[in-house]
Coordinates of C-alpha atoms in Angstrom, one line a residue:
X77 CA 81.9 15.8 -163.9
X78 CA 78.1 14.5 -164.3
X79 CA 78.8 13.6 -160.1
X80 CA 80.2 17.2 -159.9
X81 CA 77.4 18.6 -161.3
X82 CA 74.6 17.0 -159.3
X83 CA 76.0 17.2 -155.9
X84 CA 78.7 20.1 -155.6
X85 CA 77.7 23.7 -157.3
X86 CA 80.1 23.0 -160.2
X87 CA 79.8 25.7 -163.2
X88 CA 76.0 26.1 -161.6
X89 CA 76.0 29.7 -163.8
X90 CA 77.2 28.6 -167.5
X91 CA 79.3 26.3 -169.2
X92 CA 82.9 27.0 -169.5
X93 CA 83.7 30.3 -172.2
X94 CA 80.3 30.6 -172.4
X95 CA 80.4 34.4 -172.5
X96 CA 76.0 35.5 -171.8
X97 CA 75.5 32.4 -169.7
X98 CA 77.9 33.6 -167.2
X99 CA 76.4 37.4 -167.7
X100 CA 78.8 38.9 -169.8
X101 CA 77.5 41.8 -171.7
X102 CA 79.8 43.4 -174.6
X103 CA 77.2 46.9 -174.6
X104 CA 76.6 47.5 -170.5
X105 CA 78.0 46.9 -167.4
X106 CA 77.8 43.4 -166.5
X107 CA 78.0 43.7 -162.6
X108 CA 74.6 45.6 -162.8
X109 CA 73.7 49.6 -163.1
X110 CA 76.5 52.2 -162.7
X111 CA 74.3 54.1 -160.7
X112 CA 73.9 51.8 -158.3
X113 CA 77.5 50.7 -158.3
X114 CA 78.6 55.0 -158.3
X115 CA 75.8 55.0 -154.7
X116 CA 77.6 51.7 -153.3
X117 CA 81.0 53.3 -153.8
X118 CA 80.6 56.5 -152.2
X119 CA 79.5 55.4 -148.8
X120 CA 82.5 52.9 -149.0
X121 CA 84.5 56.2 -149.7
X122 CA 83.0 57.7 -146.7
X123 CA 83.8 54.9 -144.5
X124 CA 87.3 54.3 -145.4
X125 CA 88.7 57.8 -145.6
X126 CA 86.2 59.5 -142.9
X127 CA 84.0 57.4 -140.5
X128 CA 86.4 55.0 -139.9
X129 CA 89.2 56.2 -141.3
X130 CA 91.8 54.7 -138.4
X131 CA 91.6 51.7 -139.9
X132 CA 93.3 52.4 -143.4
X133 CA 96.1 53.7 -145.0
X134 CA 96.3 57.2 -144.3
X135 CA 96.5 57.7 -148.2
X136 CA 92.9 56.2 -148.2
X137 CA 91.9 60.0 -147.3
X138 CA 93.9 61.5 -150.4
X139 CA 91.3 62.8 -153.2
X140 CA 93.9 60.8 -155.3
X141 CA 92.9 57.4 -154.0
X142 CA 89.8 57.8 -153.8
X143 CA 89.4 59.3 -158.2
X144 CA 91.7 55.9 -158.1
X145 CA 89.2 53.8 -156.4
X146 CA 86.5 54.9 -157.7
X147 CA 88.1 54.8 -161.2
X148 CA 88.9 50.8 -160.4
X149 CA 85.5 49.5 -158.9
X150 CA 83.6 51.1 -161.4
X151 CA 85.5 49.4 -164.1
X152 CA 85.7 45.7 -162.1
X153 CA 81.8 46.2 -162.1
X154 CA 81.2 47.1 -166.2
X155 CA 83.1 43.6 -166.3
X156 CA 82.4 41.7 -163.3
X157 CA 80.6 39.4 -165.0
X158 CA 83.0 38.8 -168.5
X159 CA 85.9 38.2 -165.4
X160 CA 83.6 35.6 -163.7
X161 CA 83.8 33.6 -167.5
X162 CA 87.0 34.0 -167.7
X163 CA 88.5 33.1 -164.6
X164 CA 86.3 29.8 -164.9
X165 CA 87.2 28.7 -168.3
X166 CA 89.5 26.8 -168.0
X167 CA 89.1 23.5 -166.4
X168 CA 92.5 23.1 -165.4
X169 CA 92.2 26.1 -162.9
X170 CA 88.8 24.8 -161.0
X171 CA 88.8 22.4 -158.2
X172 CA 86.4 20.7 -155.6
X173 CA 87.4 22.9 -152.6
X174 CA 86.2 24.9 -149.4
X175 CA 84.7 28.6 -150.5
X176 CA 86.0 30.9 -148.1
X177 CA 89.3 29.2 -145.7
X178 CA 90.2 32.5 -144.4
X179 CA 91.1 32.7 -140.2
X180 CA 87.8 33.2 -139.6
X181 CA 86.1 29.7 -140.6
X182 CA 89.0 27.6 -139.0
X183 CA 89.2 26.5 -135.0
X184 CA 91.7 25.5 -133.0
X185 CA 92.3 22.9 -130.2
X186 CA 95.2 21.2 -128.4
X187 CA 94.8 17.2 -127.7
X188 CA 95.8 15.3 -124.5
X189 CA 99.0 15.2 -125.9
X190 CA 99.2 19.2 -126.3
X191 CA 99.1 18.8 -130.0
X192 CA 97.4 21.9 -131.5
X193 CA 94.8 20.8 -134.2
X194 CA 92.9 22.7 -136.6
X195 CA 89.4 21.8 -137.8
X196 CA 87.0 24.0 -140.7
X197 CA 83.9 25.6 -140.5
X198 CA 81.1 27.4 -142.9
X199 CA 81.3 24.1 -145.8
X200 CA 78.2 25.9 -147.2
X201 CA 79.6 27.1 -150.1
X202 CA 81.0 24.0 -150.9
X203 CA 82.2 23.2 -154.6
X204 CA 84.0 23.1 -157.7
X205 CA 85.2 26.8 -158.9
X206 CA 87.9 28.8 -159.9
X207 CA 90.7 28.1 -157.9
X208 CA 91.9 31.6 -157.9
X209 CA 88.9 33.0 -156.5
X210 CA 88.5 30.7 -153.7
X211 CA 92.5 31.7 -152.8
X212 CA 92.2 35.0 -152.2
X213 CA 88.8 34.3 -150.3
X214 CA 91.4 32.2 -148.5
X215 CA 94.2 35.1 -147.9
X216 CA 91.7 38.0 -147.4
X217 CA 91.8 38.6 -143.8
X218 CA 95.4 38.4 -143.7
X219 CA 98.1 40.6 -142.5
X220 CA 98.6 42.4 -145.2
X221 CA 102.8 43.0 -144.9
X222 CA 102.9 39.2 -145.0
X223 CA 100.6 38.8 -147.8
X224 CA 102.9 41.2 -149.7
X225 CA 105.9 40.1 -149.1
X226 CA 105.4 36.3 -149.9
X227 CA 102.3 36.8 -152.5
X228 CA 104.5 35.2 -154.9
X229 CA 105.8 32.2 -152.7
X230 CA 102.1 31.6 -151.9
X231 CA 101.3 30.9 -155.6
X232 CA 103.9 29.1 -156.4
X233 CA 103.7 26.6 -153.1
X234 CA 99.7 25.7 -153.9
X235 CA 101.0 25.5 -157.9
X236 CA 103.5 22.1 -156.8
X237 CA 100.8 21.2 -154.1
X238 CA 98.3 21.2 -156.8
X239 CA 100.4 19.3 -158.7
X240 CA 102.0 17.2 -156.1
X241 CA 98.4 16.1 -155.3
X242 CA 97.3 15.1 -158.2
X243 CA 96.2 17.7 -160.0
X244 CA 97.1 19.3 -163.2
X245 CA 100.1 21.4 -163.9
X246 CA 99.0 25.2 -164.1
X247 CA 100.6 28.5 -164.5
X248 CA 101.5 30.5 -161.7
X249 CA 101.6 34.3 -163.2
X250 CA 97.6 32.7 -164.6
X251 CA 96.5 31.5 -160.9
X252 CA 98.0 34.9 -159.7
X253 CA 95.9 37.2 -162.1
X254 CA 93.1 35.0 -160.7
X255 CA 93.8 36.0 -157.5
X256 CA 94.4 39.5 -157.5
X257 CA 91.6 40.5 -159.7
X258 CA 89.2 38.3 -157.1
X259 CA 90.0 40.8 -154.7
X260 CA 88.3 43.3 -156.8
X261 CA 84.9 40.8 -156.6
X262 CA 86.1 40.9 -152.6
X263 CA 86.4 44.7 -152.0
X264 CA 82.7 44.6 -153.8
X265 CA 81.0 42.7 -151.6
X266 CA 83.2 44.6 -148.6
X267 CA 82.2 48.2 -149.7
X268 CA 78.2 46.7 -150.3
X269 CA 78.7 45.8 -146.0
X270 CA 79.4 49.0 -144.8
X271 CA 75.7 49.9 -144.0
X272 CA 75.8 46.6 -142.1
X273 CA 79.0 47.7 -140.3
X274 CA 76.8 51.2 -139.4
X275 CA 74.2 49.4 -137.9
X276 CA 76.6 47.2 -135.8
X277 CA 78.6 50.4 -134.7
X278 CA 76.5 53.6 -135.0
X279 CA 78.3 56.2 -137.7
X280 CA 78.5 58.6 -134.7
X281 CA 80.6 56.1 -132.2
X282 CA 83.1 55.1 -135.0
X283 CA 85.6 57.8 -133.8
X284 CA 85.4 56.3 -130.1
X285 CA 86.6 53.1 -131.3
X286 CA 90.4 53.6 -131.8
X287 CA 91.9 50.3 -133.8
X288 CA 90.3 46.3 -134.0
X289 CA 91.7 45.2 -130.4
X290 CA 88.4 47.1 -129.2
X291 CA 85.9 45.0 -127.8
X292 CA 83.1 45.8 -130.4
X293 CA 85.5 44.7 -133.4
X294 CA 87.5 41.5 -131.8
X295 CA 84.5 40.0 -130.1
X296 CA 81.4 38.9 -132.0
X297 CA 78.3 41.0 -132.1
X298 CA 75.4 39.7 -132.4
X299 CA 77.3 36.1 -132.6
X300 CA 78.5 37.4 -135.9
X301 CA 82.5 38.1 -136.4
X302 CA 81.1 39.9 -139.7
X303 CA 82.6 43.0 -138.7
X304 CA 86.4 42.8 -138.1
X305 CA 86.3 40.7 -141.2
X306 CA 84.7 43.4 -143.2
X307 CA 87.3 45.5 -141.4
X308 CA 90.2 43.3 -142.5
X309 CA 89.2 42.4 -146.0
X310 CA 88.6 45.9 -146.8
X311 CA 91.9 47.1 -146.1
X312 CA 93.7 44.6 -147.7
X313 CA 91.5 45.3 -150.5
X314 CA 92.3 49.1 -150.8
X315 CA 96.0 48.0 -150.1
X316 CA 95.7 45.6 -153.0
X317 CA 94.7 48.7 -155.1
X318 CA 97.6 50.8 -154.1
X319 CA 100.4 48.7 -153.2
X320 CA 100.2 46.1 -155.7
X321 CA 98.7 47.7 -158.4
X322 CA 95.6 45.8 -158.8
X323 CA 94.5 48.5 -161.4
X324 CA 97.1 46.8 -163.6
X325 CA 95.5 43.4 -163.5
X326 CA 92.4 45.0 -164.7
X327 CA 93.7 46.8 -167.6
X328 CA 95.6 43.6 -168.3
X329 CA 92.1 41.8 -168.4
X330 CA 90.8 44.5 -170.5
X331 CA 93.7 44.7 -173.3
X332 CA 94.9 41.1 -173.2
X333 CA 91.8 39.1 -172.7
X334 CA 88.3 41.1 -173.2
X335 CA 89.7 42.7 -176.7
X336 CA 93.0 40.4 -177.4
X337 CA 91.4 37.3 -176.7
X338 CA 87.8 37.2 -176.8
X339 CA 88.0 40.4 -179.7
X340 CA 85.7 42.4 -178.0
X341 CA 85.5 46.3 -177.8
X342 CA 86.9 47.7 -174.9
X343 CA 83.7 49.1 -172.7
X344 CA 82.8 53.3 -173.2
X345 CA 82.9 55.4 -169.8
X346 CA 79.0 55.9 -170.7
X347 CA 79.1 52.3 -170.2
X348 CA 80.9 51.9 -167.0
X349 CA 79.8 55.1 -165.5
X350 CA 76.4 55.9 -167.1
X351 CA 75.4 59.1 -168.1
X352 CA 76.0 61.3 -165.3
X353 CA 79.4 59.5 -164.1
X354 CA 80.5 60.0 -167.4
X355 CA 79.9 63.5 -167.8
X356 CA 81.9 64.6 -165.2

């Protein structure tokens, strides 16, 4: 661990459990001011269900999904912090590993012998961390039909990997909790993009652009693949939220772990949404 700790980023926040080191804040939201967070969200909401709305779920324009979404995000942040802690508790579940393996940081090759090969990019990020945070930076620009339909084989393959490898034997309903409610932390930092996404693609030339096989979202821009990522990571992330009831994971969190386990209060909508969210 003392190795770990000098050369590879591990629990470079707080200690293990250790609640306010990793942020967590029983009387506010953790993830920073719901103002802020309420400002973020809307011009998510405008992207997804107007500007470029082609690229989601038509229910993504439904006022339904978008009081859900809002609902959601604004909860993950009033306890983005208290989820950090406990998704990085327990030893068992954190692992010297690659931060972000999705599509995008891998690269591809055939040898003389025609054998395709596979090397990694992006090693900045480089550590020991929650295991189930890292995996769904792993899956997040996948297709999300297949990530549906073999969510659960997924978990279960890198549980006996993990294992198989030397590594501890964990629970794989507790690495997939870790996982889905990442996604949350990942649709964050995807709705915080979108003004980046309007300066690649001006908000008035977003209806020109019909689905990602156009030549401003699969090639790079600016030698940056930033924005189909943010593209694909988004909707998986609103998909999450819908299809798989990601909302569920977080009310789990709440009940079972912030007041079951840790025997906190459960955070007031003053607290999640400030004032003025909270009024309305």
């Amino acid at each position: 661990k003392e190795f770990l700790t000098q050369n590879f980023n591990f629990f470079s926040r707080a200690a293990p459990g250790d609640l306010r080191g990793w942020g967590g804040n029983p009387l506010a939201a953790s993830g920073g001011p719901p103002q802020a967070a309420l400002s973020k969200n809307r011009i998510g909401i405008k992207f997804f269900s107007d500007t470029a709305a082609q690229f989601f779920p038509s229910y993504a324009r439904n006022s339904e999904f978008i009081d859900k979404f809002m609902e959601v995000m604004m909860t993950y942040n009033a306890y983005m912090n208290e989820l950090e802690c406990w998704k990085n508790q327990d030893t068992d579940y954190v692992a010297l590993s690659h931060a972000n393996l999705n599509v995008d940081n891998a690269y591809y090759w055939r040898d003389e012998a025609g054998k395709l090969l596979c090397g990694v990019l992006d090693w900045g990020g480089f550590g020991a961390s929650c295991l189930g945070h890292k995996l769904w930076w792993y899956f997040n620009c996948s297709e999300f039909e297949m990530l549906k339909d073999d969510f659960e084989h997924f978990m279960t393959t890198f549980v006996d990997a993990y294992r198989d490898s030397g590594g501890p034997r964990i629970n794989a309903k507790t690495l997939e909790r870790m996982v889905r409610l990442t996604c949350l932390q990942n649709l964050s930092v995807m709705v915080a993009a979108v003004p980046d996404c309007l300066r690649q693609i001006p908000e008035q030339d977003w209806a020109s652009v019909k689905d990602r096989k156009d030549q401003r979202i699969e090639e790079n821009l600016g030698g940056k693949s930033t924005l189909r990522t943010t593209l694909r990571a988004m909707d998986n992330g609103l998909r999450m939220i819908e299809e798989m009831r990601v909302d569920a994971d977080l009310q789990w969190f709440i009940d079972e772990i912030w007041v079951g386990t840790m025997h906190q209060q459960p955070k007031t909508r003053e607290m999640i949404f400030g004032e003025e969210g909270a009024a309305k």
